[in-house]
Coordinates of C-alpha atoms and ligand atoms in Angstrom, one line a residue:
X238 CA 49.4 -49.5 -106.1
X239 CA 48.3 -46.3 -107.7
X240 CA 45.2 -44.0 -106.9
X241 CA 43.4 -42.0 -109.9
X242 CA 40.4 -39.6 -110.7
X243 CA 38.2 -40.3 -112.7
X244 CA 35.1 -38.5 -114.2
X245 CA 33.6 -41.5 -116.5
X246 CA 30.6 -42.6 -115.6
X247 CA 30.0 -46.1 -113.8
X248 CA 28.2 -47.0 -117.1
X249 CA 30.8 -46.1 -119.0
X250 CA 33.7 -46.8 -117.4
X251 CA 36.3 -50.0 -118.3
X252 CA 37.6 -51.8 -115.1
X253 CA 37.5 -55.3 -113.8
X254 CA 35.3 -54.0 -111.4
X255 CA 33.3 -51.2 -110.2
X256 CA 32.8 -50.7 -106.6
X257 CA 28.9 -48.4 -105.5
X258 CA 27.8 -47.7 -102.1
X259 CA 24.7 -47.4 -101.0
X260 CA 22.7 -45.6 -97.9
X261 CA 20.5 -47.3 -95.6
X262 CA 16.8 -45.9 -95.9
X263 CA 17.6 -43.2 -98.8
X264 CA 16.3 -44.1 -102.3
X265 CA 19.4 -44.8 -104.2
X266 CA 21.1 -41.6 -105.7
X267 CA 24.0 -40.8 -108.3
X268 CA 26.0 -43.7 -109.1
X269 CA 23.5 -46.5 -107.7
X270 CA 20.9 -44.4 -109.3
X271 CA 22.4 -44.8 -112.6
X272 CA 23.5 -48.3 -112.0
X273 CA 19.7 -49.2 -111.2
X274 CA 18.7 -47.7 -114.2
X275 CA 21.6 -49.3 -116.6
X276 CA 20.5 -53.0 -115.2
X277 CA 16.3 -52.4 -115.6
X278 CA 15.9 -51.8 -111.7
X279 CA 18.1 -54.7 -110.9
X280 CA 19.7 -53.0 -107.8
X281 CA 16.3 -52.4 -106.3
X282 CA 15.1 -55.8 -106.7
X283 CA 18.1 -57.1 -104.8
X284 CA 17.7 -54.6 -102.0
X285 CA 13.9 -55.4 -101.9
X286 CA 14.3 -59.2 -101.8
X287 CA 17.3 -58.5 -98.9
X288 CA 19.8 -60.3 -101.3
X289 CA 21.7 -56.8 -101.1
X290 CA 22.3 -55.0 -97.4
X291 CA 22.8 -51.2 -97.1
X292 CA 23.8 -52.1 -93.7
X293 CA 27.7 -50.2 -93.0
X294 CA 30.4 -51.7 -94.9
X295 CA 28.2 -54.9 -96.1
X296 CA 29.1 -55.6 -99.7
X297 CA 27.5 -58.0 -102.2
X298 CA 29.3 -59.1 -105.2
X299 CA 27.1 -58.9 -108.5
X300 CA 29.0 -60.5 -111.8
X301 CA 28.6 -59.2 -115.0
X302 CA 25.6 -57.2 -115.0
X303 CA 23.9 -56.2 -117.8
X304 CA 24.4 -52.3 -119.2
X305 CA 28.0 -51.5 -117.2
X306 CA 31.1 -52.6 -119.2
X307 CA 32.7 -53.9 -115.8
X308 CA 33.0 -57.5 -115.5
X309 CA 31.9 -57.5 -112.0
X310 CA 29.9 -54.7 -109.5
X311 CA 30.4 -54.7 -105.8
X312 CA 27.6 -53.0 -103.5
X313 CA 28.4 -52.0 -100.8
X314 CA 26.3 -50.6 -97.8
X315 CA 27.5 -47.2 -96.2
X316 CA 24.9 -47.6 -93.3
X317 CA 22.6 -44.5 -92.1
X318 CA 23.9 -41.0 -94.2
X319 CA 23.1 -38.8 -91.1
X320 CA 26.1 -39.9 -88.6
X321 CA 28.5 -41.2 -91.4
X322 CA 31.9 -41.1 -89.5
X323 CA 35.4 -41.2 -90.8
X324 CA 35.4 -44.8 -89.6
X325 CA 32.8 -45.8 -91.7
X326 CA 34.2 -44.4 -94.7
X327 CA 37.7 -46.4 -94.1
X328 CA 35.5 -49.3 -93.1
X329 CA 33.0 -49.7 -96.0
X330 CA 35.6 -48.3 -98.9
X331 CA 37.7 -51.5 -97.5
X332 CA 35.4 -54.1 -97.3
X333 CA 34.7 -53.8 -100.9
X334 CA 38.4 -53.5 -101.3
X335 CA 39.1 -56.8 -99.4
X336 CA 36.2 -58.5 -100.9
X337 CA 38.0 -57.9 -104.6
X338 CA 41.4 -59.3 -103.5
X339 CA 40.2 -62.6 -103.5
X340 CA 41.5 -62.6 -107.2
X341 CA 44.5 -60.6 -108.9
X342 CA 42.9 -57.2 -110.1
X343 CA 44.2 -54.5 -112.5
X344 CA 41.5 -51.7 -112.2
X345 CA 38.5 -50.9 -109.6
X346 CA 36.3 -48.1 -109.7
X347 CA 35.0 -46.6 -106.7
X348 CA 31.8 -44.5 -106.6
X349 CA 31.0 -43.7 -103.5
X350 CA 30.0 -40.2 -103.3
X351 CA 30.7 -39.6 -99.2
X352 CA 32.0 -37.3 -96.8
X353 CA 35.2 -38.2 -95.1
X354 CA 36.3 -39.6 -99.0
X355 CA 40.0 -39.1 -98.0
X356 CA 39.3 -42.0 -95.1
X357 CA 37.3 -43.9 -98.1
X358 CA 40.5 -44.3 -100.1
X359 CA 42.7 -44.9 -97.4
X360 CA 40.5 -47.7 -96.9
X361 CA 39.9 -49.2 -100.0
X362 CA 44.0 -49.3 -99.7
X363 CA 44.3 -50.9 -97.0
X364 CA 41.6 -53.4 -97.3
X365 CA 43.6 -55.1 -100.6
X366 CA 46.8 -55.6 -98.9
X367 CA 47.3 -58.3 -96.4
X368 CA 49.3 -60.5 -94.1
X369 CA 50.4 -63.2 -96.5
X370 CA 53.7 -61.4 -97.5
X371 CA 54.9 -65.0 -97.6
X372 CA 52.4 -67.2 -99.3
X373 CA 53.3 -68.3 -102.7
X374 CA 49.5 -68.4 -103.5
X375 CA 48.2 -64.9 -102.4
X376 CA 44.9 -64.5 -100.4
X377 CA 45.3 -60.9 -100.4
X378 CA 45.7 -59.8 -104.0
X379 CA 46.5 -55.9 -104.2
X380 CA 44.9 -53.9 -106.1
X381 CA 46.9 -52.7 -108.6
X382 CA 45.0 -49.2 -110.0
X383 CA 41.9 -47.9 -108.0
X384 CA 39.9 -45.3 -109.3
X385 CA 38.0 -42.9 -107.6
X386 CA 35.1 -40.8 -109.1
X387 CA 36.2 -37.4 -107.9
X388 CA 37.6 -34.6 -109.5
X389 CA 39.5 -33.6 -106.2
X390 CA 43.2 -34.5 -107.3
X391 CA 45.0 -32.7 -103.7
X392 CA 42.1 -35.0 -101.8
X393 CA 43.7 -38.2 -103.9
X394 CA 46.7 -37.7 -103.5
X395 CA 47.2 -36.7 -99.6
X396 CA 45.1 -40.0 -99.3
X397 CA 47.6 -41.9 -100.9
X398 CA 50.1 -40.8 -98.7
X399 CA 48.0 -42.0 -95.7
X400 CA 47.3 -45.0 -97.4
X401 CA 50.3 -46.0 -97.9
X402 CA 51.7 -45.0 -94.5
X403 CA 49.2 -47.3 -92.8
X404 CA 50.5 -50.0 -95.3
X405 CA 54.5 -49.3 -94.4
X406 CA 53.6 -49.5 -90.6
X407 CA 51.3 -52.4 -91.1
X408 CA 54.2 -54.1 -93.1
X409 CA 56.7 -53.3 -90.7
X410 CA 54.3 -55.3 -87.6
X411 CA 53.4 -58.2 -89.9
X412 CA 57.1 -59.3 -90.7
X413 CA 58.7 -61.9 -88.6
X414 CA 60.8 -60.9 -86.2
X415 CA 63.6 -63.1 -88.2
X416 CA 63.6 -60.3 -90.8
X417 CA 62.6 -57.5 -88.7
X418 CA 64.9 -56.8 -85.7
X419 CA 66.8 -53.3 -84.6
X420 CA 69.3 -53.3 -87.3
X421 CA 66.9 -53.7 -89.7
X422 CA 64.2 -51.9 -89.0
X423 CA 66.6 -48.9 -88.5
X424 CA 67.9 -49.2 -91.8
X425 CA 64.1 -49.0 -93.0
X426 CA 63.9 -45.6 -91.1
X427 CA 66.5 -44.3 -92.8
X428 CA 65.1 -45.7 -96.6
X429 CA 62.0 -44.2 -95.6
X430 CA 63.9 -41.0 -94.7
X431 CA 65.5 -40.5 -97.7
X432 CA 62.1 -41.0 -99.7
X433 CA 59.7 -39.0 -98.1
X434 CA 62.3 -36.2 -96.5
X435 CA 63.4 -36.2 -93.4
X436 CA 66.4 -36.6 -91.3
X437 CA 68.0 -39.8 -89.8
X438 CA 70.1 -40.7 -86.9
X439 CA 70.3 -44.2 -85.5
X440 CA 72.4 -45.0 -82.2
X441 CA 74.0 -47.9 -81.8
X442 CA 74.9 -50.4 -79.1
X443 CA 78.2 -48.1 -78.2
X444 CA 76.6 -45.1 -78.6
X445 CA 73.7 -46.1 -76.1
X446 CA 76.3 -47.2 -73.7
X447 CA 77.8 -44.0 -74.2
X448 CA 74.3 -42.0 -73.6
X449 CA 74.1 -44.1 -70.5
X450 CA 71.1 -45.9 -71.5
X451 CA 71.1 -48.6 -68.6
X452 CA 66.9 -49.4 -68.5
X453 CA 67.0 -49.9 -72.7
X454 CA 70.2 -52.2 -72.7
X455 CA 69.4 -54.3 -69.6
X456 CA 66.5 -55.6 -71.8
X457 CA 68.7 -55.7 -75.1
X458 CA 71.9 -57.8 -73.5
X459 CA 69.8 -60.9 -73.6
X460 CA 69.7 -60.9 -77.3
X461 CA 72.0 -61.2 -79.9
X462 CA 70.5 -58.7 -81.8
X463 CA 71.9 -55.6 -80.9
X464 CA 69.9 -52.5 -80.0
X465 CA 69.0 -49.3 -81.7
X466 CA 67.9 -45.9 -81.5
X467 CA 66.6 -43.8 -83.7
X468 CA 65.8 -40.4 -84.2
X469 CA 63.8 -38.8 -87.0
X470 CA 63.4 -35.0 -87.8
X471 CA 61.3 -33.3 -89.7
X472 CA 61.2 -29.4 -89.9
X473 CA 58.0 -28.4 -91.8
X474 CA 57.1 -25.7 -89.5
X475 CA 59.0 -22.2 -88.2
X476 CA 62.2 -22.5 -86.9
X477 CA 60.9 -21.2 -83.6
X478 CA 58.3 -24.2 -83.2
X479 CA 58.6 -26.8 -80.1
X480 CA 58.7 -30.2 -82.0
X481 CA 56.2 -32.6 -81.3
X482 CA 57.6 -35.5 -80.0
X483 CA 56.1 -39.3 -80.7
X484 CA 58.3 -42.2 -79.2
X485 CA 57.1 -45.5 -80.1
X486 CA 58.6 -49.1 -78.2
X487 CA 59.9 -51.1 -80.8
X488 CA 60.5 -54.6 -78.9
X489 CA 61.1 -56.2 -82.5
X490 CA 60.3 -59.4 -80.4
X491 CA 58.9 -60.0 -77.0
X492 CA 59.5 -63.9 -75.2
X493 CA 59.1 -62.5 -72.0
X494 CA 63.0 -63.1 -71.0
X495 CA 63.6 -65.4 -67.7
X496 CA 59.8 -64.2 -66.7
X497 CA 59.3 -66.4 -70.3
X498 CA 55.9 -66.5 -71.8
X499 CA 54.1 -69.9 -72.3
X500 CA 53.9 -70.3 -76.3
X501 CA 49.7 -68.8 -76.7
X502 CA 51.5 -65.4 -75.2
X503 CA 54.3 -65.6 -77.4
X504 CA 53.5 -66.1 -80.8
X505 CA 52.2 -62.9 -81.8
X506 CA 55.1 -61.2 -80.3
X507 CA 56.7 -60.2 -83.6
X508 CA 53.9 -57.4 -83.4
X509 CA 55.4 -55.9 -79.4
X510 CA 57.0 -52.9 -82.3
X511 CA 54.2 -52.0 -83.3
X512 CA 54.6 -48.5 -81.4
X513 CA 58.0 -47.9 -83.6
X514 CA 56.1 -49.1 -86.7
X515 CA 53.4 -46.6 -85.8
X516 CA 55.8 -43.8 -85.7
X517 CA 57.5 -44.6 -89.0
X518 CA 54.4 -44.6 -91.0
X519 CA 53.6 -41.2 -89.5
X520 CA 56.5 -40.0 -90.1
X521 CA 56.6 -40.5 -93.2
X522 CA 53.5 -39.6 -93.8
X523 CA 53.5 -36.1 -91.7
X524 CA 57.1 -35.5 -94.2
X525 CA 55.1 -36.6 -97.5
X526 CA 52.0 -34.6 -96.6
X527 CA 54.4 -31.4 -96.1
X528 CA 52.7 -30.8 -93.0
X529 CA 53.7 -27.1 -91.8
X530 CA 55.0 -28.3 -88.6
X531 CA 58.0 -30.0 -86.6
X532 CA 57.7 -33.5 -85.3
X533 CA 60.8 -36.2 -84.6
X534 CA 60.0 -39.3 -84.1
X535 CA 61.7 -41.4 -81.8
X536 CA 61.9 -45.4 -81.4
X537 CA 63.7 -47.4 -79.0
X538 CA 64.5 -50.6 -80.8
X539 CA 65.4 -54.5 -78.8
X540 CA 64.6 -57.9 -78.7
X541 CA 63.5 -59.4 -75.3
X542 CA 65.4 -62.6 -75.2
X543 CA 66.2 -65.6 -73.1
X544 CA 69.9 -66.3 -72.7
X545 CA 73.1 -66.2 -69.9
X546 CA 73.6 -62.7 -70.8
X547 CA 69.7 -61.8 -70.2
X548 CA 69.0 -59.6 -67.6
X549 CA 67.5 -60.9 -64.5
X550 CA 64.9 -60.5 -61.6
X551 CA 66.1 -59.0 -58.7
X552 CA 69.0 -56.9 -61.2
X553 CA 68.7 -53.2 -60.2
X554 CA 69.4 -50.9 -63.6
X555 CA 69.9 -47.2 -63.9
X556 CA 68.5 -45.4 -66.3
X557 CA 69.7 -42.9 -68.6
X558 CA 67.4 -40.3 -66.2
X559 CA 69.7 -41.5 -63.4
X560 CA 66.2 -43.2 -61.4
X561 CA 67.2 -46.7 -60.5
X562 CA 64.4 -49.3 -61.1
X563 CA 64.6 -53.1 -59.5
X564 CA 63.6 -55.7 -62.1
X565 CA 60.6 -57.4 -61.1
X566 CA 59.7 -59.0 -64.4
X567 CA 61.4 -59.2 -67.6
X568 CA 58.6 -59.4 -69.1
X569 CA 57.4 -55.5 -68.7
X570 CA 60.4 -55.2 -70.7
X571 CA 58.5 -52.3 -72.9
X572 CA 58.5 -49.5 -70.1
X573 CA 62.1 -50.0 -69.8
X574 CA 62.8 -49.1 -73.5
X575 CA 60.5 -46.1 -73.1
X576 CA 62.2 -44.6 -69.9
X577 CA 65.5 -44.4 -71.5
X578 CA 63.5 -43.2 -75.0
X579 CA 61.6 -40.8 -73.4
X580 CA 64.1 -39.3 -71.5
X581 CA 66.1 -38.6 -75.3
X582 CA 62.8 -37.3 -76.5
X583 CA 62.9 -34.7 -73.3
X584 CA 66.2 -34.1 -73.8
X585 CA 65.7 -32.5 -77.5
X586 CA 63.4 -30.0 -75.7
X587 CA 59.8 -31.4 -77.5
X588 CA 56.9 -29.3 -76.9
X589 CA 54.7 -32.1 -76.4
X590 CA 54.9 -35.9 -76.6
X591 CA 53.2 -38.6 -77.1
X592 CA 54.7 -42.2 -77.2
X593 CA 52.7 -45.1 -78.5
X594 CA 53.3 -48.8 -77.1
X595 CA 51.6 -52.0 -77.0
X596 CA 52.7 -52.1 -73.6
X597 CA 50.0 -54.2 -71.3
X598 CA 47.8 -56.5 -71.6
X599 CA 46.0 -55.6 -68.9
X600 CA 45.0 -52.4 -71.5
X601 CA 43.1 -55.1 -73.5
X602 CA 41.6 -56.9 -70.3
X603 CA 40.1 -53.4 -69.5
X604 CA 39.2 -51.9 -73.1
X605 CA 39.2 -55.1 -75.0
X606 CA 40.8 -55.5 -78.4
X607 CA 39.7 -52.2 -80.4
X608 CA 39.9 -49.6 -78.1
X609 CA 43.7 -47.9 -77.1
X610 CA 44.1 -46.8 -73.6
X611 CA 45.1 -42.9 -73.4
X612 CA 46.9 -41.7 -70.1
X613 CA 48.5 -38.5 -69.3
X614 CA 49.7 -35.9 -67.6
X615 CA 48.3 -33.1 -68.8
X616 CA 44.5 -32.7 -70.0
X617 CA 44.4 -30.5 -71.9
X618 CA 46.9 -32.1 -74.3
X619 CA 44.7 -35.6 -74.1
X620 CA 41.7 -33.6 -74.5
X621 CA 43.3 -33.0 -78.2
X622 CA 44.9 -36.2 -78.7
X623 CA 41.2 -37.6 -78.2
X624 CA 39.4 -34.8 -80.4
X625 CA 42.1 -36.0 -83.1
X626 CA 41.4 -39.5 -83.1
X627 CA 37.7 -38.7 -83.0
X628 CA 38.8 -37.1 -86.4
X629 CA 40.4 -39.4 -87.5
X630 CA 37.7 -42.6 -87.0
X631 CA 40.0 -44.2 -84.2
X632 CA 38.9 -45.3 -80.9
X633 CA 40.8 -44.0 -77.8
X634 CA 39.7 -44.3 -74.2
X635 CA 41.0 -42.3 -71.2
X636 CA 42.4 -44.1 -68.1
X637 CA 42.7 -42.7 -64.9
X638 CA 46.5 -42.0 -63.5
X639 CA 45.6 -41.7 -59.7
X640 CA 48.6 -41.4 -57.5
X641 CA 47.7 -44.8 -56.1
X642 CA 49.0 -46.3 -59.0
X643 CA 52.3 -44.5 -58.5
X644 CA 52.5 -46.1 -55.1
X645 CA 52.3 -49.6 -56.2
X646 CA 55.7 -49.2 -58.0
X647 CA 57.9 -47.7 -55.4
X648 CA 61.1 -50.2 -54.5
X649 CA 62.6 -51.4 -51.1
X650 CA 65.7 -51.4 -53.2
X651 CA 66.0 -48.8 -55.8
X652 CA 64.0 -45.7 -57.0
X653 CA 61.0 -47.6 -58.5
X654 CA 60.3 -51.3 -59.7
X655 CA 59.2 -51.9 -63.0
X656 CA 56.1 -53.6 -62.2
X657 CA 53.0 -53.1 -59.6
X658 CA 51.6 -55.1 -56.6
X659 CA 49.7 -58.1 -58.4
X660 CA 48.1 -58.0 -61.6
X661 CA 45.5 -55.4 -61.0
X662 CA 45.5 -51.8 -62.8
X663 CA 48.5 -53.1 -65.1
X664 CA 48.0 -51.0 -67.6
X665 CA 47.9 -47.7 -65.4
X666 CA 50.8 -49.0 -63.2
X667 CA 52.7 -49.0 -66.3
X668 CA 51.5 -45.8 -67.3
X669 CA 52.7 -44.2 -64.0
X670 CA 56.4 -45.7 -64.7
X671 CA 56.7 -43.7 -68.1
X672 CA 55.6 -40.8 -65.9
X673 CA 58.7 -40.4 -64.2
X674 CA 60.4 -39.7 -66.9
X675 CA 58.6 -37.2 -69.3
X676 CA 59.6 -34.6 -66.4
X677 CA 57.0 -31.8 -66.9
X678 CA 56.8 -32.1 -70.8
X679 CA 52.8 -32.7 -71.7
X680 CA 52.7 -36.2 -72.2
X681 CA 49.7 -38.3 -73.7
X682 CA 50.5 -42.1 -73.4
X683 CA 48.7 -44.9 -75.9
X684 CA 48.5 -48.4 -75.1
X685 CA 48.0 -50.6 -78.2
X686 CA 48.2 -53.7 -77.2
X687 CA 44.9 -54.4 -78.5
X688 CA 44.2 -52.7 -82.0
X689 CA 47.5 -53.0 -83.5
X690 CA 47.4 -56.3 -84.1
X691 CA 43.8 -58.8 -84.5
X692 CA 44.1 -62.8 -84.1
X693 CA 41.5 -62.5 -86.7
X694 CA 40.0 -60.8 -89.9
X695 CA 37.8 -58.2 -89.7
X696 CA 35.3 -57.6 -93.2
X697 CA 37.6 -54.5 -94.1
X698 CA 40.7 -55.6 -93.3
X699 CA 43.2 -58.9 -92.9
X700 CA 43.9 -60.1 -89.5
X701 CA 47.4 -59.0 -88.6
X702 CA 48.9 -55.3 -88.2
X703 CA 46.0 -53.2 -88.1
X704 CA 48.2 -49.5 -88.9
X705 CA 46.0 -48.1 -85.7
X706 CA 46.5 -44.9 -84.6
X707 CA 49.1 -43.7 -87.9
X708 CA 45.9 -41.5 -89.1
X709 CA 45.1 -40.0 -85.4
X710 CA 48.9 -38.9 -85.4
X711 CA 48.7 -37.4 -88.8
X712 CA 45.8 -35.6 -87.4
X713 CA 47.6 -34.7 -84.2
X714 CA 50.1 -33.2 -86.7
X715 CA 47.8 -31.3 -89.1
X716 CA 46.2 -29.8 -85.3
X717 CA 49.8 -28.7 -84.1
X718 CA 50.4 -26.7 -87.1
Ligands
BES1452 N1 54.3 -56.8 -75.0 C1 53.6 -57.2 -73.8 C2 52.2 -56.7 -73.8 C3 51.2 -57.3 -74.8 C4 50.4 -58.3 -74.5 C5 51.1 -56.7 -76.1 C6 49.5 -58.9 -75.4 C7 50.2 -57.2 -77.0 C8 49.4 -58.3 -76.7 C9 54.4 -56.6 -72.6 O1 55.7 -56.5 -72.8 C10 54.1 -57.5 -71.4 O2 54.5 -58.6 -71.5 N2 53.4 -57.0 -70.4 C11 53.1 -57.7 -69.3 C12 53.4 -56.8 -68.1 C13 53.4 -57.6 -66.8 C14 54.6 -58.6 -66.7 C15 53.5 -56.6 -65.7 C16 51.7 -58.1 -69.3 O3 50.8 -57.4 -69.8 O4 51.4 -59.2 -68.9
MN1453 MN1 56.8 -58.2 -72.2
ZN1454 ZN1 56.5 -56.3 -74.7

């Protein structure tokens, strides 16, 4: 997929398709303009007898109209220009995007003359690529040159970057967990390394033995997939900068173990590394975009299995931190992983941290599907987390960390259990457990159980990894610097 400027006309200009938007109650302007006045008012008509919407990201398909040398023009409605938000760029730039996969397609021409065009493109990248990896006869088709009428090439090409990041992270979720376990996914990080420039180190199983990593291998010995850590530096900024640390849980699948999930639970489970997946794409992303800044990432990588070697309830681990935690539940499995990861990320002295999991869903019970859960330790540092995501056109919603919470996980047996006292407050319960271990580094936790991964479609993008949060991160990124 390749992203290029263009400053033809959308009269003039050859593609298979040319993509306009459109404002809600403003008489059309530039490109629709000329458009309405190439097809004899055509475009008015349509929006006068409702068969076009200006409504945000509704797009109409209109084949081979008269006066443009496209064969077909997509409208598409931006909504109302006076709170145009970074969301509704991505959103309307890939809803014409996803509307024109429906059929292979060399060239599309954008001309949508918005703010926040950097979010446009990433859209109208993201919206073309989809879940069916492994259909023969593709839903999705990708776009394979989309052309944007700007003569901003630095604005292009950063969104590219982003664009593609989201696409790598969203790959990463969407493949089965047959061909995406820790191995592999570990040998991904250190492809993606290599290509966008920045350094690699993966631990293995005896190396995590070694690092005493007791709460991230209890959950691994069930599997024979063996774990993985990895850790990925990049040094953009001065040599005297605190890194910012992101850790991400990468449970490459999730059955639950002995506490086993019934099969509706399961089968989207592939998607329980979407946290690690998160990571990667910003990570390479941060690296490719040269931000002036240091960030490693960090993802703790297992598969939650079933088997004689699985750990069990009532087991008692200790991890790497030294706190003892009685297993209550294998299946809050992820908070394991991110104890032992977190305590590495501390470890290597990050300024701040941030580690993104879809870790409860007790998060989605509370927020729903397309809002992520934010709890920390330190307000200020949420406080910019959540301004960054504003930025960036993603939704993030604080949750309260009252000491209550803590209570419900303390142990008769060991330091702390890995669950809480029935189902209620899940999310915050396992919120408090990552607490104990980020010692006093400013910590902002992100629960993504719901965004990162949607049962179905949405008009600007497949159903599937959704890439959530990779842009807030970059943004996080760009704000540390
Ligand atoms: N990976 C799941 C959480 C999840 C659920 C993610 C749905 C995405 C969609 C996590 O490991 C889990 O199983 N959490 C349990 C915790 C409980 C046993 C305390 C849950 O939410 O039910
Ligand atoms: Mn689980
Ligand atoms: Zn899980």
């Amino acid at each position: 997929m390749k992203i290029e400027p263009t400053s033809q006309s959308i009269t003039e200009i050859s593609a298979d398709a040319i993509v306009v938007g459109i404002w809600d109650e403003k008489p059309l302007s530039g490109a629709a303009a000329e458009l309405n006045r190439a097809t004899n008012g055509a475009i008015e008509d349509l929006i006068g007898s409702k068969l076009v919407s200006a409504g945000s990201a509704k797009v109409t398909n209109i084949l081979a109209p008269a006066g443009i040398k496209a064969d077909v023009a997509v409208i598409v409605g931006l909504g109302k220009q006076d709170d145009f938000t970074a969301a509704d760029a991505y959103q309307a730039a890939g809803a014409a995007s996803r509307k024109l996969s429906d059929l292979p397609r060399e060239k599309v021409a954008f001309f949508m003359d918005v703010d926040h065009m950097d979010h446009a493109i990433a859209g109208s990248m993201v919206g073309c690529v989809g879940q069916d990896v492994y259909r023969h006869e593709k839903k999705t088709n990708p776009i394979q040159t989309l052309v944007w009428a700007t003569d901003d090439l630095k604005l292009i090409d950063d969104a590219q970057i982003v664009g593609e990041s989201i696409n790598l992270t969203r790959q990463l979720v969407n493949l089965p967990a047959s061909d995406i376990f820790p191995e592999s996914f570990a040998e991904q990080c250190v492809v993606t390394g290599k290509e966008s420039g920045f350094e690699v180190e993966v631990w293995d199983e005896e190396r995590l033995k070694k690092e005493r990593c007791g709460a991230l291998l209890a959950v691994a010995q069930g599997s024979a997939m063996k774990p993985r850590l990895v850790m990925m530096r990049y040094n953009g900024g001065p040599s005297d900068q605190k890194p910012l640390g992101l850790v991400g849980k990468g449970v490459t699948f999730d059955s639950g173990g002995l506490s086993l999930k019934p099969s509706d639970g399961m089968i989207d489970m592939k998607c329980d590394m979407a946290g690690a997946a998160t990571v990667v794409g910003a990570m390479q992303a941060i690296a490719k975009l040269k931000l002036p800044v240091n960030v490693i990432g960090f993802t703790g990588l297992v598969e939650n299995m079933i088997s004689g070697t699985c750990y069990r309830l009532g087991d008692v681990v200790t991890a790497r931190s030294g706190k003892t935690i009685e297993i209550r539940n294998t299946d809050a499995e992820g908070r394991l992983v991110l104890a032992d990861t977190i305590d590495v990320a501390v470890e290597q002295e990050v300024g701040k941290l941030i580690d993104l999991a879809t870790l409860t869903g007790a998060c989605m019970v509370a927020l729903g599907p397309n809002i992520v859960g934010l709890m920390t330790n330190d307000q200020p540092w949420a406080d910019a987390v959540s301004t960054a995501s504003k930025t960036a056109g993603e939704k993030v919603w604080q949750l309260p960390m009252d000491d209550e919470f803590a209570e419900q996980i303390k142990s008769n047996i060991a330091d702390i259990k890995n669950t809480g006292e029935g189902r209620w407050g899940g999310a915050m319960t396992a919120g408090k457990l990552l607490e104990e271990f980020v010692q006093d580094t400013p910590w902002v936790h992100l629960d993504i159980a719901g965004p990162s991964f949607a049962a179905k479609p949405k008009a600007w993008i497949d159903a599937g990894a959704s890439g959530c949060m990779v842009r807030t991160l970059i943004e996080v990124a760009r704000q540390h610097a």
